[in-house]
Amino acid sequence: MADSSSLAAQMDIDEAAIDEGLYSRQLYVLGHEAMKKMAASNVLIVGLQGLGAEIAKNIALAGVKSVTIFDPEEVTIQDLSSQFFLRANDVGKSRAAATLPRLAELNAYVPVRDLGGKPGDEVSVDLIKGFHVVVLCGVSYRKQMEINDWTHENGVHFIAAETRGLFGSAFNDFGPKFTCIDPTGEQPMTGMIVSVDKDKEGVVTCLDETRHGLEDGDFVTFTEVQGMTELNGCEPRKISVKGPYTFSIGDTSNLSDYKTGGIFAQVKMPKVLDFKSLRASLQSPETLITDFAKWERPSTLHVGFQALSEFRSRENRLPRPRNNEDAAAVVALAKDLDKDADEKVLKELAYQATGDLAPLNAVLGGFVAQEVLKACSAKFHPTFQHMYFDSLESLPETLPSEAECQPTGSRYDGQVAVFGKVFHEKLTNHRQFLVGSGAIGCEMLKNWSMMGLGSGPDGIIHVTDLDTIEKSNLNRQFLFRAKDLGKFKAEVAAIAVADMNPDLTDKILAKQEPVGAATENVYDETFFSGIDGVTNALDNVKARLYMDQRCVFYRKPLLESGTLGTKGNTQVIIPDLTESYASSQDPPEKETPSCTIKNFPNAINHTIEASSAQTWSRTQFDNLFVKPAQAANAYLSEPNYLESTLKYSGQQKEQVEQIVSFLVTNKPLTFEECIVWARLQFERDYNNDILQLLFSLPKDAVTSTGQPFWSGPKRAPDALVFNTNDSTHLEYVIAAANLHAFNYGLRGETNPAAFRKVLDSVIVPEFTPRSGVKIQVSDSDPVPQASGGDDDEVDLTSKLPSPSSLAGYRLSPCEFEKDDDMNHHIDFITAASNLRAMNYGINPADRHTTKQIAGKIIPAIATTTSLVTGLVCLELYKVIDGKNKLEDYKNGFVNLALPFFGFSEPIAAKKAKYGTTEWTLWDRFEFKNDPTLKDIVSYFQKEHKLDITMVSQGVSMLWSSFIGKKKSEERLPMKFSRLVEHVSKKPIPPHVKHLIVEVMVSDEEGEDVEVPFIVVRI
């Protein structure tokens, strides 16, 4: 057996720089400091069945210094129930040795080693020396305590975990005095203040535009306070919240009088945790509640898992599936520890002890892997100290018999032990549609392949994703390898999981067609009638809403999930039972007023990108390197472009000026001219425009009420004087010149010396501010229009070359791409936003932060993805069983940083009523054989005593009670398909077999009544 201390020494390699291309999404969750600590941490994982493999996968993807594995036991066919790194031809080999090659493939930066050993060897204290974190999976409590006694005394972080069927447990001991640097991982709060009371309480009042977001016990410090200057840069002061816009900072009576201004900033304070050893904790446990509807469950499982371990030690085996004799023995052992423990739950734990389920391993494996990362990095709050989890609700309504659950030497024995053969067969013949095969999609397919979903004679899995594989995907989309870059995700994922479980060969159909209105000929009625449900693995709301609408129409169950950093959510949508995804949505994000972006920024977000609509540096990028090139190309290629397009744009003069500039007056022939152009852009945006703003609104300007104009959120700017020795100034010119050169197909340059040589000789025209320039002070003010009349436009137009004189000539617009570090895109946006920040005295942002904001990058980490997909699959068991009560299902929300689990019943579909009939969003009226409009109107009058007042389909209003007698007489007798074509003036596509129709109706009293939509079969 290898000596672990020498192994640890070998691992002591130089810490490499973090690969931002690979880890970019995870960096936005953990940050550079935490990842550097992880990159110096050696982790040992003992036990390589399904749970150990899941933990190992997640921490290898995350990027620790090394992963060492220990499990010399021989692979059995039952291990294939959930150990996705193993294959049938590995049976008989050492588990760790068979796992190592596939685990090592996941991350080239993380060496994976096997401690070796022979079957029957147990982990010992000698083996664990030299590691920073030790994780024991499925190890007896006796061995856990032996190892933990040593780790507790020797500063090694210890985690123990196991899963038994639908039950799981985890325990942390990070030693006495473990310091957690950032308990929540949330961005520190910051805000502008308008007053500080000089008294014992020291109440701070914030600007009433935004709530301060602080909580009692938080700490803050201050900058830019005038008058009470002692607060600037003060030691963090503990606050108590007084209201949404006020908080107290304690005694300020001995400070100077407050005058004006100031910014508070929350300070994250470290938290010291005193962990107990497992031996001590078993006697007086502290547990994390994972489901508030099961308040008593942790105490039962606390003794239940100990009883299982004791049974195994005595009998040298686990309890047999659904065997009452063995279960009674486990219950008796547990009752010796706690006479009040829930006997029913204990029996199920014993029944399922040999169960091994991929979804439960995914939940526990994601959770425990995040705890490992907390131990390595001190980022986020560790679990203190026991965590118990179960999903007993996933059991089928008809419980299996003991005979049904017996092992048969199959890879599915671990699942059959819990659910029985009958349910397992039902699961293999299930037909599911997976929409998306990115991070969640990969994890979902891995779980499904272990479960055998769709592997039966009638089963099938459809998966679609139009995306190809990029480098940043490899950090959490674990079915992909570097060799797969550029290939279609769905195809690669389908091949990878069929390799994990050959039963899925030819059972996964991969598609590249995205879901949407344009592909309803592919995903049509025939397609939906051939599936039993849909699982979304999407990354945008628009596609989610579309699939939700399709599932409501075709009455299919939908499993929805999403992640954001350490946060994740799951939602179950069941026909006739629950509301749909679209029934409740988050409120829209608050947008920053355009006048703030343009003239009065006060935060770094305002200078980078405030929202989808409002930007500064992103707008600069588009206005300089995208739109002018597109306009010039349109002028050169589209006949009558000026007359037809510009006529309606409202910005004719500016666009003509732009085209003249890019094709005539400022068209560069050399890269040196691009440098000059970039230097003049700097002058315009960061000097001249600011001088003009201060000329129109001087620093001593006052409002109509006599208050200083430049106060509160309005920060008075200063013009920048260009300096080649200022790195930000030079970075702006380098990026802008290279992007301008790209537009014209000129070769770029990045050598600062070459730039300085040109810049030193640039002659910058002197700027004189103009009188009468209107400034938009609030969004209610009209946007100032550029001066100049039609004569100017005619004069400018005459300067344009004729398109024929530049036949074939085209510019190259820049297509914004955030993940290419060599294309100068993020470099420009970083420099442009930071120059703008310098104008306004705002703290600049680094390139990494800028990239996230400008690129709208969603933070992501493999641990959350793993846990969330596990939760979805636990709900999928219920969907396959056909459960039909709200309380059978659970929507979930988790935050691994805290950690926090929250589960709730799905919300019932809202009921409405017409006459005496109740209905929900799942109901509809259906008409067959292409009826006439008159048939439909008559049906409502005759059957429901309702008068139709308006009929619409898509964007077309087909008929209403006020359209006039002639049109009404013409349309009422028409077949419905003919009517739609007549009004829309478009033929119905051949693949369309039905039309969705909305109607407005009124009852006999003339009151408007809401009714379901109508489906007309044509």
PDB file of C-alpha atoms in Angstrom, residues 446-645:
ATOM      1  CA  LYS A 446     -26.255  10.634 -15.642  1.00  0.00           C
ATOM      2  CA  ASN A 447     -28.926  10.002 -12.991  1.00  0.00           C
ATOM      3  CA  TRP A 448     -31.378   8.652 -15.551  1.00  0.00           C
ATOM      4  CA  SER A 449     -28.808   6.237 -16.969  1.00  0.00           C
ATOM      5  CA  MET A 450     -28.094   4.877 -13.477  1.00  0.00           C
ATOM      6  CA  MET A 451     -31.844   4.554 -12.828  1.00  0.00           C
ATOM      7  CA  GLY A 452     -32.361   2.781 -16.160  1.00  0.00           C
ATOM      8  CA  LEU A 453     -34.986   5.347 -17.150  1.00  0.00           C
ATOM      9  CA  GLY A 454     -36.297   4.686 -20.652  1.00  0.00           C
ATOM     10  CA  SER A 455     -34.183   1.551 -21.088  1.00  0.00           C
ATOM     11  CA  GLY A 456     -37.158  -0.863 -21.416  1.00  0.00           C
ATOM     12  CA  PRO A 457     -38.793  -2.040 -24.652  1.00  0.00           C
ATOM     13  CA  ASP A 458     -41.294   0.861 -24.628  1.00  0.00           C
ATOM     14  CA  GLY A 459     -39.005   3.467 -23.054  1.00  0.00           C
ATOM     15  CA  ILE A 460     -37.222   6.389 -24.744  1.00  0.00           C
ATOM     16  CA  ILE A 461     -35.358   9.572 -23.823  1.00  0.00           C
ATOM     17  CA  HIS A 462     -35.415  12.546 -26.182  1.00  0.00           C
ATOM     18  CA  VAL A 463     -32.828  15.261 -25.544  1.00  0.00           C
ATOM     19  CA  THR A 464     -32.387  18.519 -27.422  1.00  0.00           C
ATOM     20  CA  ASP A 465     -29.780  21.269 -27.243  1.00  0.00           C
ATOM     21  CA  LEU A 466     -28.624  23.490 -30.101  1.00  0.00           C
ATOM     22  CA  ASP A 467     -25.436  24.579 -28.286  1.00  0.00           C
ATOM     23  CA  THR A 468     -21.932  23.320 -28.913  1.00  0.00           C
ATOM     24  CA  ILE A 469     -19.403  22.601 -26.162  1.00  0.00           C
ATOM     25  CA  GLU A 470     -17.147  25.462 -24.971  1.00  0.00           C
ATOM     26  CA  LYS A 471     -14.194  25.395 -22.585  1.00  0.00           C
ATOM     27  CA  SER A 472     -16.087  27.039 -19.691  1.00  0.00           C
ATOM     28  CA  ASN A 473     -18.642  24.172 -19.880  1.00  0.00           C
ATOM     29  CA  LEU A 474     -16.034  21.597 -18.801  1.00  0.00           C
ATOM     30  CA  ASN A 475     -15.990  22.878 -15.212  1.00  0.00           C
ATOM     31  CA  ARG A 476     -19.510  21.620 -14.429  1.00  0.00           C
ATOM     32  CA  GLN A 477     -20.930  19.776 -17.474  1.00  0.00           C
ATOM     33  CA  PHE A 478     -19.121  16.621 -16.552  1.00  0.00           C
ATOM     34  CA  LEU A 479     -20.128  14.436 -19.526  1.00  0.00           C
ATOM     35  CA  PHE A 480     -17.894  16.584 -21.756  1.00  0.00           C
ATOM     36  CA  ARG A 481     -14.117  16.455 -22.194  1.00  0.00           C
ATOM     37  CA  ALA A 482     -11.606  18.745 -23.891  1.00  0.00           C
ATOM     38  CA  LYS A 483     -11.710  16.496 -26.971  1.00  0.00           C
ATOM     39  CA  ASP A 484     -15.432  17.335 -27.349  1.00  0.00           C
ATOM     40  CA  LEU A 485     -14.979  21.118 -27.759  1.00  0.00           C
ATOM     41  CA  GLY A 486     -17.058  22.393 -30.673  1.00  0.00           C
ATOM     42  CA  LYS A 487     -19.317  19.319 -30.857  1.00  0.00           C
ATOM     43  CA  PHE A 488     -23.071  19.368 -30.201  1.00  0.00           C
ATOM     44  CA  LYS A 489     -23.888  18.964 -26.502  1.00  0.00           C
ATOM     45  CA  ALA A 490     -26.907  16.696 -26.969  1.00  0.00           C
ATOM     46  CA  GLU A 491     -25.023  14.218 -29.186  1.00  0.00           C
ATOM     47  CA  VAL A 492     -21.970  13.981 -26.918  1.00  0.00           C
ATOM     48  CA  ALA A 493     -24.115  13.666 -23.777  1.00  0.00           C
ATOM     49  CA  ALA A 494     -26.236  10.879 -25.314  1.00  0.00           C
ATOM     50  CA  ILE A 495     -23.136   8.860 -26.278  1.00  0.00           C
ATOM     51  CA  ALA A 496     -21.545   9.407 -22.833  1.00  0.00           C
ATOM     52  CA  VAL A 497     -24.511   8.105 -20.820  1.00  0.00           C
ATOM     53  CA  ALA A 498     -25.088   5.133 -23.150  1.00  0.00           C
ATOM     54  CA  ASP A 499     -21.461   4.225 -22.363  1.00  0.00           C
ATOM     55  CA  MET A 500     -22.297   4.447 -18.623  1.00  0.00           C
ATOM     56  CA  ASN A 501     -25.282   2.116 -19.104  1.00  0.00           C
ATOM     57  CA  PRO A 502     -25.356   0.121 -22.378  1.00  0.00           C
ATOM     58  CA  ASP A 503     -29.069  -0.590 -21.762  1.00  0.00           C
ATOM     59  CA  LEU A 504     -29.625   2.965 -23.075  1.00  0.00           C
ATOM     60  CA  THR A 505     -27.959   2.260 -26.431  1.00  0.00           C
ATOM     61  CA  ASP A 506     -30.375   3.472 -29.153  1.00  0.00           C
ATOM     62  CA  LYS A 507     -32.716   4.639 -26.389  1.00  0.00           C
ATOM     63  CA  ILE A 508     -31.550   8.283 -26.316  1.00  0.00           C
ATOM     64  CA  LEU A 509     -32.501  10.373 -29.328  1.00  0.00           C
ATOM     65  CA  ALA A 510     -30.409  13.551 -29.558  1.00  0.00           C
ATOM     66  CA  LYS A 511     -31.706  16.587 -31.421  1.00  0.00           C
ATOM     67  CA  GLN A 512     -30.293  20.010 -32.278  1.00  0.00           C
ATOM     68  CA  GLU A 513     -33.603  21.722 -33.047  1.00  0.00           C
ATOM     69  CA  PRO A 514     -34.365  24.201 -30.262  1.00  0.00           C
ATOM     70  CA  VAL A 515     -37.847  24.262 -28.789  1.00  0.00           C
ATOM     71  CA  GLY A 516     -39.877  27.220 -30.045  1.00  0.00           C
ATOM     72  CA  ALA A 517     -42.609  28.329 -32.419  1.00  0.00           C
ATOM     73  CA  ALA A 518     -40.302  27.717 -35.404  1.00  0.00           C
ATOM     74  CA  THR A 519     -39.943  23.998 -34.613  1.00  0.00           C
ATOM     75  CA  GLU A 520     -43.545  23.085 -33.836  1.00  0.00           C
ATOM     76  CA  ASN A 521     -43.432  20.932 -36.974  1.00  0.00           C
ATOM     77  CA  VAL A 522     -40.768  18.820 -35.184  1.00  0.00           C
ATOM     78  CA  TYR A 523     -42.190  18.884 -31.649  1.00  0.00           C
ATOM     79  CA  ASP A 524     -45.773  18.424 -32.808  1.00  0.00           C
ATOM     80  CA  GLU A 525     -48.798  16.554 -31.514  1.00  0.00           C
ATOM     81  CA  THR A 526     -47.374  13.206 -32.610  1.00  0.00           C
ATOM     82  CA  PHE A 527     -44.135  13.924 -30.741  1.00  0.00           C
ATOM     83  CA  PHE A 528     -45.897  14.958 -27.517  1.00  0.00           C
ATOM     84  CA  SER A 529     -48.286  12.000 -27.657  1.00  0.00           C
ATOM     85  CA  GLY A 530     -45.175   9.785 -27.662  1.00  0.00           C
ATOM     86  CA  ILE A 531     -43.799  11.095 -24.359  1.00  0.00           C
ATOM     87  CA  ASP A 532     -44.951  10.811 -20.751  1.00  0.00           C
ATOM     88  CA  GLY A 533     -43.353  13.995 -19.413  1.00  0.00           C
ATOM     89  CA  VAL A 534     -40.871  16.821 -19.895  1.00  0.00           C
ATOM     90  CA  THR A 535     -37.850  17.857 -17.835  1.00  0.00           C
ATOM     91  CA  ASN A 536     -36.452  21.341 -18.376  1.00  0.00           C
ATOM     92  CA  ALA A 537     -32.710  21.922 -18.113  1.00  0.00           C
ATOM     93  CA  LEU A 538     -32.788  25.454 -19.501  1.00  0.00           C
ATOM     94  CA  ASP A 539     -30.915  28.660 -18.722  1.00  0.00           C
ATOM     95  CA  ASN A 540     -33.428  31.301 -19.796  1.00  0.00           C
ATOM     96  CA  VAL A 541     -36.960  32.290 -18.807  1.00  0.00           C
ATOM     97  CA  LYS A 542     -38.263  32.662 -22.375  1.00  0.00           C
ATOM     98  CA  ALA A 543     -37.629  29.011 -23.253  1.00  0.00           C
ATOM     99  CA  ARG A 544     -38.998  27.898 -19.877  1.00  0.00           C
ATOM    100  CA  LEU A 545     -42.236  29.796 -20.474  1.00  0.00           C
ATOM    101  CA  TYR A 546     -42.556  28.311 -23.949  1.00  0.00           C
ATOM    102  CA  MET A 547     -42.103  24.718 -22.705  1.00  0.00           C
ATOM    103  CA  ASP A 548     -44.517  25.429 -19.863  1.00  0.00           C
ATOM    104  CA  GLN A 549     -47.118  26.556 -22.385  1.00  0.00           C
ATOM    105  CA  ARG A 550     -46.558  23.411 -24.492  1.00  0.00           C
ATOM    106  CA  CYS A 551     -46.879  21.142 -21.452  1.00  0.00           C
ATOM    107  CA  VAL A 552     -50.112  22.833 -20.400  1.00  0.00           C
ATOM    108  CA  PHE A 553     -51.489  22.448 -23.931  1.00  0.00           C
ATOM    109  CA  TYR A 554     -50.496  18.788 -24.301  1.00  0.00           C
ATOM    110  CA  ARG A 555     -51.251  18.077 -20.627  1.00  0.00           C
ATOM    111  CA  LYS A 556     -47.819  16.683 -19.761  1.00  0.00           C
ATOM    112  CA  PRO A 557     -46.077  16.769 -16.346  1.00  0.00           C
ATOM    113  CA  LEU A 558     -43.143  19.197 -16.299  1.00  0.00           C
ATOM    114  CA  LEU A 559     -40.151  19.130 -13.946  1.00  0.00           C
ATOM    115  CA  GLU A 560     -38.520  22.556 -13.712  1.00  0.00           C
ATOM    116  CA  SER A 561     -35.269  23.544 -12.012  1.00  0.00           C
ATOM    117  CA  GLY A 562     -32.570  26.188 -12.007  1.00  0.00           C
ATOM    118  CA  THR A 563     -29.420  27.257 -10.193  1.00  0.00           C
ATOM    119  CA  LEU A 564     -27.691  30.529  -9.370  1.00  0.00           C
ATOM    120  CA  GLY A 565     -24.352  29.990  -7.661  1.00  0.00           C
ATOM    121  CA  THR A 566     -25.045  28.105  -4.427  1.00  0.00           C
ATOM    122  CA  LYS A 567     -28.807  28.627  -4.752  1.00  0.00           C
ATOM    123  CA  GLY A 568     -31.101  26.191  -6.500  1.00  0.00           C
ATOM    124  CA  ASN A 569     -34.811  25.610  -6.962  1.00  0.00           C
ATOM    125  CA  THR A 570     -37.095  22.870  -8.221  1.00  0.00           C
ATOM    126  CA  GLN A 571     -40.744  23.006  -9.274  1.00  0.00           C
ATOM    127  CA  VAL A 572     -43.190  20.242 -10.129  1.00  0.00           C
ATOM    128  CA  ILE A 573     -45.994  20.958 -12.590  1.00  0.00           C
ATOM    129  CA  ILE A 574     -48.707  18.268 -12.734  1.00  0.00           C
ATOM    130  CA  PRO A 575     -51.766  18.429 -15.056  1.00  0.00           C
ATOM    131  CA  ASP A 576     -55.074  19.239 -13.326  1.00  0.00           C
ATOM    132  CA  LEU A 577     -53.287  19.553  -9.981  1.00  0.00           C
ATOM    133  CA  THR A 578     -50.713  22.353  -9.768  1.00  0.00           C
ATOM    134  CA  GLU A 579     -50.250  25.814 -11.145  1.00  0.00           C
ATOM    135  CA  SER A 580     -47.903  26.095 -14.126  1.00  0.00           C
ATOM    136  CA  TYR A 581     -44.464  27.724 -14.300  1.00  0.00           C
ATOM    137  CA  ALA A 582     -46.022  30.839 -15.846  1.00  0.00           C
ATOM    138  CA  SER A 583     -48.585  31.187 -13.042  1.00  0.00           C
ATOM    139  CA  SER A 584     -46.086  32.993 -10.816  1.00  0.00           C
ATOM    140  CA  GLN A 585     -43.008  34.926 -11.868  1.00  0.00           C
ATOM    141  CA  ASP A 586     -40.369  37.006 -10.162  1.00  0.00           C
ATOM    142  CA  PRO A 587     -40.966  40.765 -10.274  1.00  0.00           C
ATOM    143  CA  PRO A 588     -38.966  42.534 -12.994  1.00  0.00           C
ATOM    144  CA  GLU A 589     -35.545  43.803 -11.995  1.00  0.00           C
ATOM    145  CA  LYS A 590     -35.448  47.481 -11.115  1.00  0.00           C
ATOM    146  CA  GLU A 591     -33.906  49.409 -13.990  1.00  0.00           C
ATOM    147  CA  THR A 592     -31.562  52.329 -13.532  1.00  0.00           C
ATOM    148  CA  PRO A 593     -32.935  55.558 -15.102  1.00  0.00           C
ATOM    149  CA  SER A 594     -31.264  56.364 -18.427  1.00  0.00           C
ATOM    150  CA  CYS A 595     -30.355  59.878 -17.231  1.00  0.00           C
ATOM    151  CA  THR A 596     -28.385  58.298 -14.355  1.00  0.00           C
ATOM    152  CA  ILE A 597     -26.470  56.119 -16.815  1.00  0.00           C
ATOM    153  CA  LYS A 598     -25.851  59.037 -19.188  1.00  0.00           C
ATOM    154  CA  ASN A 599     -24.998  61.910 -16.852  1.00  0.00           C
ATOM    155  CA  PHE A 600     -25.175  60.950 -13.160  1.00  0.00           C
ATOM    156  CA  PRO A 601     -23.665  57.504 -12.427  1.00  0.00           C
ATOM    157  CA  ASN A 602     -22.948  56.798  -8.749  1.00  0.00           C
ATOM    158  CA  ALA A 603     -22.034  53.087  -8.754  1.00  0.00           C
ATOM    159  CA  ILE A 604     -19.727  50.926 -10.842  1.00  0.00           C
ATOM    160  CA  ASN A 605     -22.704  48.980 -12.290  1.00  0.00           C
ATOM    161  CA  HIS A 606     -23.885  52.213 -13.887  1.00  0.00           C
ATOM    162  CA  THR A 607     -20.618  52.506 -15.804  1.00  0.00           C
ATOM    163  CA  ILE A 608     -20.516  48.866 -16.934  1.00  0.00           C
ATOM    164  CA  GLU A 609     -24.057  47.628 -17.454  1.00  0.00           C
ATOM    165  CA  ALA A 610     -27.022  48.421 -15.290  1.00  0.00           C
ATOM    166  CA  SER A 611     -29.526  46.120 -16.944  1.00  0.00           C
ATOM    167  CA  SER A 612     -30.542  44.631 -20.234  1.00  0.00           C
ATOM    168  CA  ALA A 613     -31.763  48.012 -21.413  1.00  0.00           C
ATOM    169  CA  GLN A 614     -29.377  50.514 -19.833  1.00  0.00           C
ATOM    170  CA  THR A 615     -25.621  50.447 -20.341  1.00  0.00           C
ATOM    171  CA  TRP A 616     -22.623  52.728 -20.507  1.00  0.00           C
ATOM    172  CA  SER A 617     -19.558  50.804 -21.623  1.00  0.00           C
ATOM    173  CA  ARG A 618     -21.641  48.173 -23.453  1.00  0.00           C
ATOM    174  CA  THR A 619     -23.427  50.991 -25.295  1.00  0.00           C
ATOM    175  CA  GLN A 620     -20.041  52.512 -26.103  1.00  0.00           C
ATOM    176  CA  PHE A 621     -18.911  49.153 -27.472  1.00  0.00           C
ATOM    177  CA  ASP A 622     -21.984  48.887 -29.720  1.00  0.00           C
ATOM    178  CA  ASN A 623     -21.897  52.531 -30.810  1.00  0.00           C
ATOM    179  CA  LEU A 624     -18.233  52.430 -31.766  1.00  0.00           C
ATOM    180  CA  PHE A 625     -17.571  48.922 -33.065  1.00  0.00           C
ATOM    181  CA  VAL A 626     -20.889  47.339 -34.013  1.00  0.00           C
ATOM    182  CA  LYS A 627     -23.595  49.729 -35.217  1.00  0.00           C
ATOM    183  CA  PRO A 628     -21.466  52.019 -37.460  1.00  0.00           C
ATOM    184  CA  ALA A 629     -20.014  49.029 -39.325  1.00  0.00           C
ATOM    185  CA  GLN A 630     -23.492  47.517 -39.698  1.00  0.00           C
ATOM    186  CA  ALA A 631     -24.915  50.832 -40.960  1.00  0.00           C
ATOM    187  CA  ALA A 632     -22.063  51.265 -43.451  1.00  0.00           C
ATOM    188  CA  ASN A 633     -22.584  47.716 -44.750  1.00  0.00           C
ATOM    189  CA  ALA A 634     -26.329  48.281 -45.043  1.00  0.00           C
ATOM    190  CA  TYR A 635     -25.697  51.505 -47.011  1.00  0.00           C
ATOM    191  CA  LEU A 636     -23.356  49.649 -49.370  1.00  0.00           C
ATOM    192  CA  SER A 637     -25.598  46.619 -49.872  1.00  0.00           C
ATOM    193  CA  GLU A 638     -29.241  47.721 -49.552  1.00  0.00           C
ATOM    194  CA  PRO A 639     -30.775  49.759 -52.407  1.00  0.00           C
ATOM    195  CA  ASN A 640     -32.316  53.027 -51.216  1.00  0.00           C
ATOM    196  CA  TYR A 641     -31.047  52.438 -47.651  1.00  0.00           C
ATOM    197  CA  LEU A 642     -30.960  56.153 -46.824  1.00  0.00           C
ATOM    198  CA  GLU A 643     -34.476  56.788 -48.083  1.00  0.00           C
ATOM    199  CA  SER A 644     -36.195  53.719 -46.642  1.00  0.00           C
ATOM    200  CA  THR A 645     -34.392  52.936 -43.384  1.00  0.00           C
TER     201      THR A 645
END
